[in-house]
Short mmCIF file of C-alpha atoms in Angstrom, two decimals:
data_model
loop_
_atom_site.label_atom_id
_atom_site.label_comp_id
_atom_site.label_asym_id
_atom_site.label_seq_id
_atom_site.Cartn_x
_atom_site.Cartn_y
_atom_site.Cartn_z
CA UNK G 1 72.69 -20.94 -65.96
CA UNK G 2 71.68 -17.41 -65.00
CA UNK G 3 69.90 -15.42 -67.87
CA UNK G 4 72.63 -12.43 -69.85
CA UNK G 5 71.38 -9.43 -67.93
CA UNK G 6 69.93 -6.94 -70.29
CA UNK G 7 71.82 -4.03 -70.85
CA UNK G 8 69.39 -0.73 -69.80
CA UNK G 9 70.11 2.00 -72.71
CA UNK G 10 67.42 4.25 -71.13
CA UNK G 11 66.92 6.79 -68.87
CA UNK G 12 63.75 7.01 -66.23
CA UNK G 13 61.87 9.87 -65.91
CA UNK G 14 61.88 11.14 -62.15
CA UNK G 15 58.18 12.48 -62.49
CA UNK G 16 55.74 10.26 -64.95
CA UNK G 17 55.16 12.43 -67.54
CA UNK G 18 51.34 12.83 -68.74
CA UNK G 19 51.31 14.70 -72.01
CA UNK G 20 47.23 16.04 -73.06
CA UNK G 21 46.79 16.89 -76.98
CA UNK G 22 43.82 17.40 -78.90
CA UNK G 23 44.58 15.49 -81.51
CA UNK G 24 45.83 12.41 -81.36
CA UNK G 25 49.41 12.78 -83.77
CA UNK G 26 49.85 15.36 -82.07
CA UNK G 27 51.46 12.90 -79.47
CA UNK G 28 53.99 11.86 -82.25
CA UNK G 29 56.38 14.80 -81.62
CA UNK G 30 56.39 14.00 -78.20
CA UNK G 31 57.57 10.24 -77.88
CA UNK G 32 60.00 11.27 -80.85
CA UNK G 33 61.65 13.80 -78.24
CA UNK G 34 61.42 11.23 -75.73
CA UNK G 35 63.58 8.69 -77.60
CA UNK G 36 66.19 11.65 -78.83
CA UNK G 37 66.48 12.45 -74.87
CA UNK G 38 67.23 8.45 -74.04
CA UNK G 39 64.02 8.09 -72.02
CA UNK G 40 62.45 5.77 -74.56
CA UNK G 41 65.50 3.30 -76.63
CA UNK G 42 65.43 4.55 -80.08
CA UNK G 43 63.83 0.69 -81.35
CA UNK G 44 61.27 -1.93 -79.75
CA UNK G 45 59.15 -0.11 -77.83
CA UNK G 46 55.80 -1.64 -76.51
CA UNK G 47 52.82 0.83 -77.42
CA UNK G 48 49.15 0.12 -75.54
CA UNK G 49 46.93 1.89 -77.31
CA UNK G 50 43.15 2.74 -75.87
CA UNK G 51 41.07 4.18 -78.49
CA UNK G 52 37.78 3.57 -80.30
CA UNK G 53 39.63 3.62 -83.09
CA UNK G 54 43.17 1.54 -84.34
CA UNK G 55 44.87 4.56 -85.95
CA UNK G 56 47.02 2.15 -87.76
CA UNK G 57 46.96 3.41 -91.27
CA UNK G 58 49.19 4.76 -93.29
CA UNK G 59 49.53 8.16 -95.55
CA UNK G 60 49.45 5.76 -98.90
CA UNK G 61 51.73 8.10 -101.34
CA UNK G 62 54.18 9.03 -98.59
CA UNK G 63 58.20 8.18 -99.14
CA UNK G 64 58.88 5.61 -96.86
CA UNK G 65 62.10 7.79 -96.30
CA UNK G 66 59.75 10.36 -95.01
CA UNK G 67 60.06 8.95 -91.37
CA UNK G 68 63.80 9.65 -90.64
CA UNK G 69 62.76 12.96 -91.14
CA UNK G 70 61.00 13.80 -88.32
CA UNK G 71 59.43 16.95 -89.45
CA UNK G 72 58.47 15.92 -92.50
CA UNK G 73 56.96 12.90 -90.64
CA UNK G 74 55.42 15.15 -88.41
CA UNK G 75 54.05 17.53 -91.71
CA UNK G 76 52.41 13.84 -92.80
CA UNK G 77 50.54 12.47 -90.00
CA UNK G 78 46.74 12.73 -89.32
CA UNK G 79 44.83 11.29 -86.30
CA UNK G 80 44.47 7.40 -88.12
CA UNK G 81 47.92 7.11 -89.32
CA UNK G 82 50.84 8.08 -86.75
CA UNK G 83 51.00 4.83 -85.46
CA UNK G 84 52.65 2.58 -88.06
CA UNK G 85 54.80 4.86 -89.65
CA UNK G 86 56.71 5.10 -86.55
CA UNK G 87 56.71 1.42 -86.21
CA UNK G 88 58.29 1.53 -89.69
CA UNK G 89 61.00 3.48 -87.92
CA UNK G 90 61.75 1.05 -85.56
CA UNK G 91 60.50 2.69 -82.55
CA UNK G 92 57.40 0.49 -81.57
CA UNK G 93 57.33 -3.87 -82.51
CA UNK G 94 55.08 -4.02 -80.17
CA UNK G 95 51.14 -2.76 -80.35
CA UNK G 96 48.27 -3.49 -78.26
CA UNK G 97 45.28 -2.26 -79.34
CA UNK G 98 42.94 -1.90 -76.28
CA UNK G 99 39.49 -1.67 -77.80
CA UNK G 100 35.83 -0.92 -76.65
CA UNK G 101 32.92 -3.53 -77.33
CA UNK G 102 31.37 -1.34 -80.12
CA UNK G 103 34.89 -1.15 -82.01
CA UNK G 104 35.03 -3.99 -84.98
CA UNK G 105 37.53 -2.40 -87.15
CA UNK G 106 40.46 -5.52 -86.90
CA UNK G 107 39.63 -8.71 -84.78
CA UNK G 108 40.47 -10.02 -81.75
CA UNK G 109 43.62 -11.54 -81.09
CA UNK G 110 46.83 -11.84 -82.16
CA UNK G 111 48.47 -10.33 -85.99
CA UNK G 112 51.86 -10.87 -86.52
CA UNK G 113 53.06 -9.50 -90.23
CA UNK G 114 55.69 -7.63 -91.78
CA UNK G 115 56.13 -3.76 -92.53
CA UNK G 116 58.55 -2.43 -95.28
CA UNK G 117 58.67 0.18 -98.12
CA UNK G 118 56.92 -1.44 -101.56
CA UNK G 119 59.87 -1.65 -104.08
CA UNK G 120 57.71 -0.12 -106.97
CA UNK G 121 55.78 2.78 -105.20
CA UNK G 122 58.76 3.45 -102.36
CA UNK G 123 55.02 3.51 -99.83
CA UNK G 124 54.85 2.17 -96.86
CA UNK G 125 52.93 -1.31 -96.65
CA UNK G 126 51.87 -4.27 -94.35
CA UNK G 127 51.47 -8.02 -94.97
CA UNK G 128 48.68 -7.88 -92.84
CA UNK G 129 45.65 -9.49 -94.98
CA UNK G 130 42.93 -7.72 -92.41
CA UNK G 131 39.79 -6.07 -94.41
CA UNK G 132 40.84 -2.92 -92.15
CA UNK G 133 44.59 -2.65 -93.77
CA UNK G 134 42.96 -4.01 -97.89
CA UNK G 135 40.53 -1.39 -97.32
CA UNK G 136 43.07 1.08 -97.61
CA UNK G 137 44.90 -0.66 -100.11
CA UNK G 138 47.71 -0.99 -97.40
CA UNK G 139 48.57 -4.57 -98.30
CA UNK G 140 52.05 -5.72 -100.22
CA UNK G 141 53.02 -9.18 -100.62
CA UNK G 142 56.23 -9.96 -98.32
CA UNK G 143 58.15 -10.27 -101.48
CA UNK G 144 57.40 -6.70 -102.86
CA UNK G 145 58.97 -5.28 -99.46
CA UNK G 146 62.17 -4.08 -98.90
CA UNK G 147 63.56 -2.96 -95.61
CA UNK G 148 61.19 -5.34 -93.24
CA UNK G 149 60.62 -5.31 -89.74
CA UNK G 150 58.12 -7.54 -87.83
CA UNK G 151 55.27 -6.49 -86.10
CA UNK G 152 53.20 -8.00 -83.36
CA UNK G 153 49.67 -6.07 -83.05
CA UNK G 154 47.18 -7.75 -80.53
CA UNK G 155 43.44 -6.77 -80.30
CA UNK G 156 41.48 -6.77 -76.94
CA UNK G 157 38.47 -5.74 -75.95
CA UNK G 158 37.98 -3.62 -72.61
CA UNK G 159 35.05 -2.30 -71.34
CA UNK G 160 32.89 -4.99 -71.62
CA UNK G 161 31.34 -4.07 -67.90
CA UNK G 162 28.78 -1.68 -69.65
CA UNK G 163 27.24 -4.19 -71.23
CA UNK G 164 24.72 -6.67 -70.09
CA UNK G 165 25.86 -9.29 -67.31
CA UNK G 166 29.45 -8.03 -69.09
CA UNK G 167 33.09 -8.37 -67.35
CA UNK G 168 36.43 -7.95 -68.44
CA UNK G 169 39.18 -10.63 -68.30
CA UNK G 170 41.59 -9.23 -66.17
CA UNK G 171 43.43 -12.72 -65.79
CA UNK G 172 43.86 -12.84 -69.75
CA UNK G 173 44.96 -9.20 -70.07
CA UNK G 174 47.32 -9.67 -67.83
CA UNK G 175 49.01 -12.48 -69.47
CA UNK G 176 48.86 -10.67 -72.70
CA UNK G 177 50.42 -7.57 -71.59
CA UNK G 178 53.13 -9.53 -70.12
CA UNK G 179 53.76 -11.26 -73.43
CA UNK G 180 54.39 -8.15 -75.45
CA UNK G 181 55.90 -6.03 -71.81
CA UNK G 182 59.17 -7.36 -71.71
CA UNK G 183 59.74 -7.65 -67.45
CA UNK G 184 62.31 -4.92 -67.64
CA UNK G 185 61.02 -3.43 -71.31
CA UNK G 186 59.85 -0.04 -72.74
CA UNK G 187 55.97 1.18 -73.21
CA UNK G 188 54.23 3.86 -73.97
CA UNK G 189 50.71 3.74 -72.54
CA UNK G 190 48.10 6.04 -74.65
CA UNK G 191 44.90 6.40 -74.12
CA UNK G 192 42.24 8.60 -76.19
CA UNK G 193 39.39 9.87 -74.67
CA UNK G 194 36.66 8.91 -76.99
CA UNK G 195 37.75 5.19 -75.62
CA UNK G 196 35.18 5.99 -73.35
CA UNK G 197 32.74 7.51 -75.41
CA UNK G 198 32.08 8.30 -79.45
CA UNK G 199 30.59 10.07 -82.37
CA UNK G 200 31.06 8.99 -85.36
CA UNK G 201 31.50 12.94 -86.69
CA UNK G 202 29.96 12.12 -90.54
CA UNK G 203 26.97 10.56 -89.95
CA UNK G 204 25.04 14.35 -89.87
CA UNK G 205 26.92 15.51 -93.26
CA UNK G 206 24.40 17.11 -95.42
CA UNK G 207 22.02 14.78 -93.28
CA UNK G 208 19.13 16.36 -95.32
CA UNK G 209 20.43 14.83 -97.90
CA UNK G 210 21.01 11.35 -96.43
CA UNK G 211 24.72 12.01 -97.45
CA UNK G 212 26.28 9.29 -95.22
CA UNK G 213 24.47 6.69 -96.66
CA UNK G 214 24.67 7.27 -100.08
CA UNK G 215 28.63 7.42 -99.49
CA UNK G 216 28.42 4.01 -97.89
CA UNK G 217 26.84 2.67 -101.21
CA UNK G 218 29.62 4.57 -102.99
CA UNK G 219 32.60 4.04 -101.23
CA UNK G 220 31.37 0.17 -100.23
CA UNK G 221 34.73 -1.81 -100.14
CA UNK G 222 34.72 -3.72 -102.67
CA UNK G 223 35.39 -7.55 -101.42
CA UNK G 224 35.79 -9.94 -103.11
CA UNK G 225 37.49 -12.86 -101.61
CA UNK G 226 37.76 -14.80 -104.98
CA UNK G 227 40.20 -12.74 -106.45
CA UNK G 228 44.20 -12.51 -105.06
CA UNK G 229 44.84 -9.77 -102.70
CA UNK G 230 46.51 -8.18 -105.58
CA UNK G 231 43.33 -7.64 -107.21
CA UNK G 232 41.52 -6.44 -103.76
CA UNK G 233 44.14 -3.98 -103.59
CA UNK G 234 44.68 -2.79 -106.70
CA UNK G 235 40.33 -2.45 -107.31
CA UNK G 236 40.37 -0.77 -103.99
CA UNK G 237 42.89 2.15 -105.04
CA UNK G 238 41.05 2.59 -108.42
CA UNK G 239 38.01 3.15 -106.38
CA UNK G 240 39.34 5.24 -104.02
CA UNK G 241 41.56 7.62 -106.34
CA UNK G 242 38.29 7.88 -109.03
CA UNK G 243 36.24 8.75 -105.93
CA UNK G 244 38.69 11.43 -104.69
CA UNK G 245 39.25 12.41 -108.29
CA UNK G 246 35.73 13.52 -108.70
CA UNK G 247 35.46 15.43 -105.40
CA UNK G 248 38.21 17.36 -106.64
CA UNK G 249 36.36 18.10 -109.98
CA UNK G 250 33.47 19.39 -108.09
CA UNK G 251 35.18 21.14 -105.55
CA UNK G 252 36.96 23.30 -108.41
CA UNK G 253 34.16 23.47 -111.05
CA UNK G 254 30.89 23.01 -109.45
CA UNK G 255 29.62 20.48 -111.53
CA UNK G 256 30.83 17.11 -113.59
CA UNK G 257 31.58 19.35 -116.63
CA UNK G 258 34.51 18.52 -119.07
CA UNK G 259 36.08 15.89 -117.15
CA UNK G 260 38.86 13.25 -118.14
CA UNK G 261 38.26 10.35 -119.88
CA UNK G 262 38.89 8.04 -117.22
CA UNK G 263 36.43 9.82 -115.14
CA UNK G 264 33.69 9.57 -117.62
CA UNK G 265 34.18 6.17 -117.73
CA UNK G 266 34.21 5.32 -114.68
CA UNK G 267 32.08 2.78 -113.20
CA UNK G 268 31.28 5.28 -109.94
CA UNK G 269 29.75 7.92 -112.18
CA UNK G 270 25.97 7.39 -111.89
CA UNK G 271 26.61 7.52 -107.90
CA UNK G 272 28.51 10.98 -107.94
CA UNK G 273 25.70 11.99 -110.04
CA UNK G 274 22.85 11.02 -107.74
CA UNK G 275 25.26 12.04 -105.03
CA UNK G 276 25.45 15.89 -106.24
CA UNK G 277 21.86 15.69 -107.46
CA UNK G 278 20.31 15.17 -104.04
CA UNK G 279 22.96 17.40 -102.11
CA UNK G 280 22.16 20.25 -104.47
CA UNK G 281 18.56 19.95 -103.81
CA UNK G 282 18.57 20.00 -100.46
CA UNK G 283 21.17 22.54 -100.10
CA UNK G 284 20.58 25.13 -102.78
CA UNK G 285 22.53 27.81 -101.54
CA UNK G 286 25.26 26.09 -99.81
CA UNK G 287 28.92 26.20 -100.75
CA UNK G 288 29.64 22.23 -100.69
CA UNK G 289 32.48 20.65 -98.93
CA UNK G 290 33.44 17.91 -101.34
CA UNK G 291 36.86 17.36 -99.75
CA UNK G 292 35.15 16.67 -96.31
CA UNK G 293 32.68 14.84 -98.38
CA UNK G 294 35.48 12.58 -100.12
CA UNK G 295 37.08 12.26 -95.79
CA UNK G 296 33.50 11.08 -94.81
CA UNK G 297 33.17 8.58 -97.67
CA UNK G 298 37.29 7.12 -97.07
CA UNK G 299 35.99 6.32 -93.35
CA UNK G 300 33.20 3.78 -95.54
CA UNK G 301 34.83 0.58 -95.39
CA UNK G 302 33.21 -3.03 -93.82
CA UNK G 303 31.90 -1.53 -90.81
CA UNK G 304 33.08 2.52 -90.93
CA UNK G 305 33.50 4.68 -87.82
CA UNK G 306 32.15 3.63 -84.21
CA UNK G 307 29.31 5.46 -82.60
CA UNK G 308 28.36 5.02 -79.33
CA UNK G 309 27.88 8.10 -77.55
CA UNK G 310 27.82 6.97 -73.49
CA UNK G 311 26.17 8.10 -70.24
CA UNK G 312 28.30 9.17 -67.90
CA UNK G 313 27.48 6.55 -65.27
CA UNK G 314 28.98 4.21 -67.62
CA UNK G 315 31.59 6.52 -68.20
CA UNK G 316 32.37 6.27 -64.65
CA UNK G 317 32.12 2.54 -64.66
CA UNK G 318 34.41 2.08 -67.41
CA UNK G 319 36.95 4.33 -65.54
CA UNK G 320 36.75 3.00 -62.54
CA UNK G 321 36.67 -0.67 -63.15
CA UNK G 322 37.80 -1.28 -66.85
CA UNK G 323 41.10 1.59 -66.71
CA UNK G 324 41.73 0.59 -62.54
CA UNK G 325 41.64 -2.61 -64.16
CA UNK G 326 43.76 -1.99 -66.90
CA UNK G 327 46.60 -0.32 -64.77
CA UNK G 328 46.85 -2.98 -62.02
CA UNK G 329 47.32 -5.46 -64.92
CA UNK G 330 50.41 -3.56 -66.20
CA UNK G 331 53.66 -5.19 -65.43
CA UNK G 332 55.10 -2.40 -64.44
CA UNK G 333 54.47 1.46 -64.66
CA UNK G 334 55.12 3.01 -68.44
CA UNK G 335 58.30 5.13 -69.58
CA UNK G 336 55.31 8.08 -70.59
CA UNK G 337 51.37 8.64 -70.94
CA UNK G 338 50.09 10.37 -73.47
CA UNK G 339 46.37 11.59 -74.10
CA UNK G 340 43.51 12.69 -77.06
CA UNK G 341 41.05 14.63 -76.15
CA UNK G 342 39.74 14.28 -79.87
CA UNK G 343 36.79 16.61 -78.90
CA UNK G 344 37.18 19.25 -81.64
CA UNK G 345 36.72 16.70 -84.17
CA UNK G 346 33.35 15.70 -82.43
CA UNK G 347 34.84 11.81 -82.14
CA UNK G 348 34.43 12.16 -78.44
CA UNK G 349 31.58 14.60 -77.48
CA UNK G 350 32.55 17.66 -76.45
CA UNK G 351 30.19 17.96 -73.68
CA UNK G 352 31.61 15.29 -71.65
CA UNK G 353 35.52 15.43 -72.88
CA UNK G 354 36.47 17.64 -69.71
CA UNK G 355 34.79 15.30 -67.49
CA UNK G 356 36.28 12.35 -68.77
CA UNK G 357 39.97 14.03 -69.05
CA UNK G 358 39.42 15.02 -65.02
CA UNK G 359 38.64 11.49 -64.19
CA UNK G 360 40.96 9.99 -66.18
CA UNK G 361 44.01 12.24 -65.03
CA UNK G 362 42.70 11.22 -61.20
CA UNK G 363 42.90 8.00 -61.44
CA UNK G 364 46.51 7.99 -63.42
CA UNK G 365 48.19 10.69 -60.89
CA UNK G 366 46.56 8.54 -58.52
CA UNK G 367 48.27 5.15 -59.82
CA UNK G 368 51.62 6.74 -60.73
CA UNK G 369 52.47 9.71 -58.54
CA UNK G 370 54.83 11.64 -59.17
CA UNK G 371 53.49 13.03 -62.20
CA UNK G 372 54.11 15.67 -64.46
CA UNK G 373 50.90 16.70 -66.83
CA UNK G 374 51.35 19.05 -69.60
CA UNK G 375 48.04 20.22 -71.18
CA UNK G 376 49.67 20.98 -74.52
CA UNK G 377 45.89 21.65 -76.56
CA UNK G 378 45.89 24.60 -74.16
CA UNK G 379 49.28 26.61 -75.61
CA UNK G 380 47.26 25.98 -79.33
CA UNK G 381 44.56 27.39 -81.31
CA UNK G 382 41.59 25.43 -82.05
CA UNK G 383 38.56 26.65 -83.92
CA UNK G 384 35.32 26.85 -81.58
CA UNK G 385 33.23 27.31 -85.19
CA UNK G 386 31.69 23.88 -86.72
CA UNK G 387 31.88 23.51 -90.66
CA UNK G 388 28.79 25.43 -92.24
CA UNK G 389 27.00 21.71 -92.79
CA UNK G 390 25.33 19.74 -90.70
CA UNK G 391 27.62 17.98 -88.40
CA UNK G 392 25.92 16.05 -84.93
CA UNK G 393 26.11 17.09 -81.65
CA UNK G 394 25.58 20.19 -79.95
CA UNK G 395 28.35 23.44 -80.88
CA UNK G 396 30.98 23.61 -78.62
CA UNK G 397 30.64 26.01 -75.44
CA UNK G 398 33.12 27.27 -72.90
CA UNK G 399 33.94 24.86 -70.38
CA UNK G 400 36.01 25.27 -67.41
CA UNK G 401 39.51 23.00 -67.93
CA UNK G 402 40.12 20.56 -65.12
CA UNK G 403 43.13 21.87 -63.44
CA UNK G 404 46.25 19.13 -62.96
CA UNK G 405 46.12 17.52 -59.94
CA UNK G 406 48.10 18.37 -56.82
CA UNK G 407 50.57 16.08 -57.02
CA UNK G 408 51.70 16.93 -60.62
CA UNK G 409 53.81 20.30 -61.38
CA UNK G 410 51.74 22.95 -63.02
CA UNK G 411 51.24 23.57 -66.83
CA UNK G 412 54.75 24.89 -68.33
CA UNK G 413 54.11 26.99 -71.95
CA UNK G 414 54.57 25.03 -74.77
CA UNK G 415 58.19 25.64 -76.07
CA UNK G 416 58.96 27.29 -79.74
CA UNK G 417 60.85 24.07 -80.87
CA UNK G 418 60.19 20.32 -80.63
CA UNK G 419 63.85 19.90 -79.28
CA UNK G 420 62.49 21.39 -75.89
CA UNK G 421 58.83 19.13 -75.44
CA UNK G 422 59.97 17.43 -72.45
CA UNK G 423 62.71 17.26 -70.10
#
């Protein structure tokens, strides 16, 4: 018997479009106008993610009715948590998270759990039992979730040709993509640039001061694999909320004055003490940052942020064999490609952002002509001024933009309203 053919509920794009943001939710508002025009189906997309990073949190006191309002959504999302939200929605079941060697955030292979709004705190939550997701105290028992939807997430490293008598398994890629790529199915292929290369942007804060070790003693996730997940979880948020609690104290006051109870009982005193003490002496006159202080300390989990900041011969190697690699193992070309530069957040290094965005973009108009690249970081403002603190790599200087390639249309302004962001 012949197999039911599938019903297409989708329209196809007549030029691939390639859509460039800085930072990477930026993308959100994007694929969100690209299922409300028909050219993505409004549920089980396919996402194939390339980044040194998962992204796959999620904003912890946000209404899980929050994401069938897009603009609120939008108002809600930061570069490490667009992804599951809108897989909350319905829009993606499918996630592949194409990693680099140096990334150790979830392991390889294959996670299948459940995502759903937490009956008592109406948050969004996984059954996903990964250090990455109890870290964040992003776990919920399948019972305490309402409104489920399943989730396949698979983890594979790419890249692996930079290393040492390394090569990638094309031939297992392959079959993987297929498995998640339905033959006639929906996909989003995104790729940030700082795949390729990273900084971990915290490791200079207050360096003087040896700041970003003394938050990785503070902020250490607690594990403690004796205990019920409940437990992990509920530890974890205590942690994190007292931690963020006293940032705000200082940022307002200044010092650990006439705080609440809780807080002088708290078990993470004596740290935020030593922690003050020893940025204070080193920087006497400065105005601290404790809310950037608090971000660089949330990043402190088993293993924290990747940094591995890469030549660009191996740039070039991971381009040209890993990505040519990547793309001939699709099934099929993607409904849309979208791009992070994530350079004004130092995660990839500004110096060599431009060059990796030109190569990149060559090899993709190259693949999937006809294309049609919009450079939306260019229609918005981005500050070229580092925070006053010590952050690493050199300040950002005027580069020359790489210019979309022939055989895309040029760059169109970026409309007023979302409803216009694609065709």
């Amino acid at each position: 018997m012949s197999k039911p053919v599938r019903k297409i509920t989708h329209r196809k794009y007549k030029e691939l479009p390639i859509i460039v943001v800085e930072n990477h939710h930026e993308v959100i508002p994007f694929i969100y106008k690209a299922i409300g025009s028909k050219y993505l189906p409004l549920e089980k997309n396919a996402l194939v993610h390339l980044d040194s990073h998962p992204d796959l949190l999620i904003p912890y006191d946000m209404d899980a009715k929050t994401v069938f309002s897009k603009y609120d959504l939008f108002d809600n999302l930061s570069i490490e948590n667009w992804i599951l939200p809108a897989a909350y929605a319905g829009h993606f079941n499918k996630i592949v998270w194409l990693k680099p060697p140096w990334s150790t955030q979830i392991k390889e292979g294959l996670h299948s759990f459940l995502i759903g709004e937490e009956t008592w705190s109406n948050g969004i939550r996984v059954t996903c039992s990964e250090p990455y997701f109890l870290s964040d105290a992003l776990w919920a028992a399948e019972s305490e979730l309402s409104n489920k939807r399943e989730v396949d997430l698979e983890v594979f490293t790419l890249g692996k040709v930079v290393e040492e008598n390394g090569s990638d398994n094309y031939t297992e890629l392959g079959r993987m993509l297929r498995n998640h790529i339905e033959e006639d199915g929906t996909y989003v292929l995104d790729i940030d640039l700082d795949f390729f290369s990273t900084r971990n942007p915290f490791l200079s804060l207050y360096e003087k001061a040896a700041v970003y070790d003394r938050l990785s003693e503070l902020y250490q996730f607690p594990k403690n694999l004796t205990i019920d997940l409940d437990c992990i979880c509920a530890g974890r948020k205590k942690q994190l909320d007292d931690l963020q609690s006293f940032c705000k104290h200082l940022a307002a006051h200044g010092n650990l004055h006439n705080m609440s109870s809780d807080l002088k009982s708290s078990p993470y005193l004596p740290g935020v003490i030593a922690l003050q003490s020893e940025i204070e002496k080193h920087y006497p006159n400065a105005d601290i940052d404790w809310e950037e202080v608090n971000n660089a300390g949330c990043t402190c989990d088993d293993d924290g942020l990747p940094h591995h900041v890469t030549s660009r011969q191996d740039i070039s190697k991971m381009i040209d064999v890993s990505l040519c690699g990547l793309l001939a193992s699709l099934p099929h070309p993607p409904s849309m490609i979208t791009i992070s530069r994530s350079s004004a957040d130092n995660y990839c290094p500004p110096e060599d952002v431009d060059f990796i965005q030109e190569s990149v973009l060559k090899v993709l108009t190259e693949k999937f002509a006809p294309c049609k690249i919009t450079l939306d970081y260019q229609e918005r403002y981005y500050s070229d001024t580092l925070p006053p603190h010590d952050v690493p790599g050199p300040s950002p200087e005027p580069v020359n933009l790489p210019m979309a390639p022939e055989n895309s249309t040029s760059k169109q302004p970026r409309p007023q309203s979302t409803d216009a962001l694609l065709p």
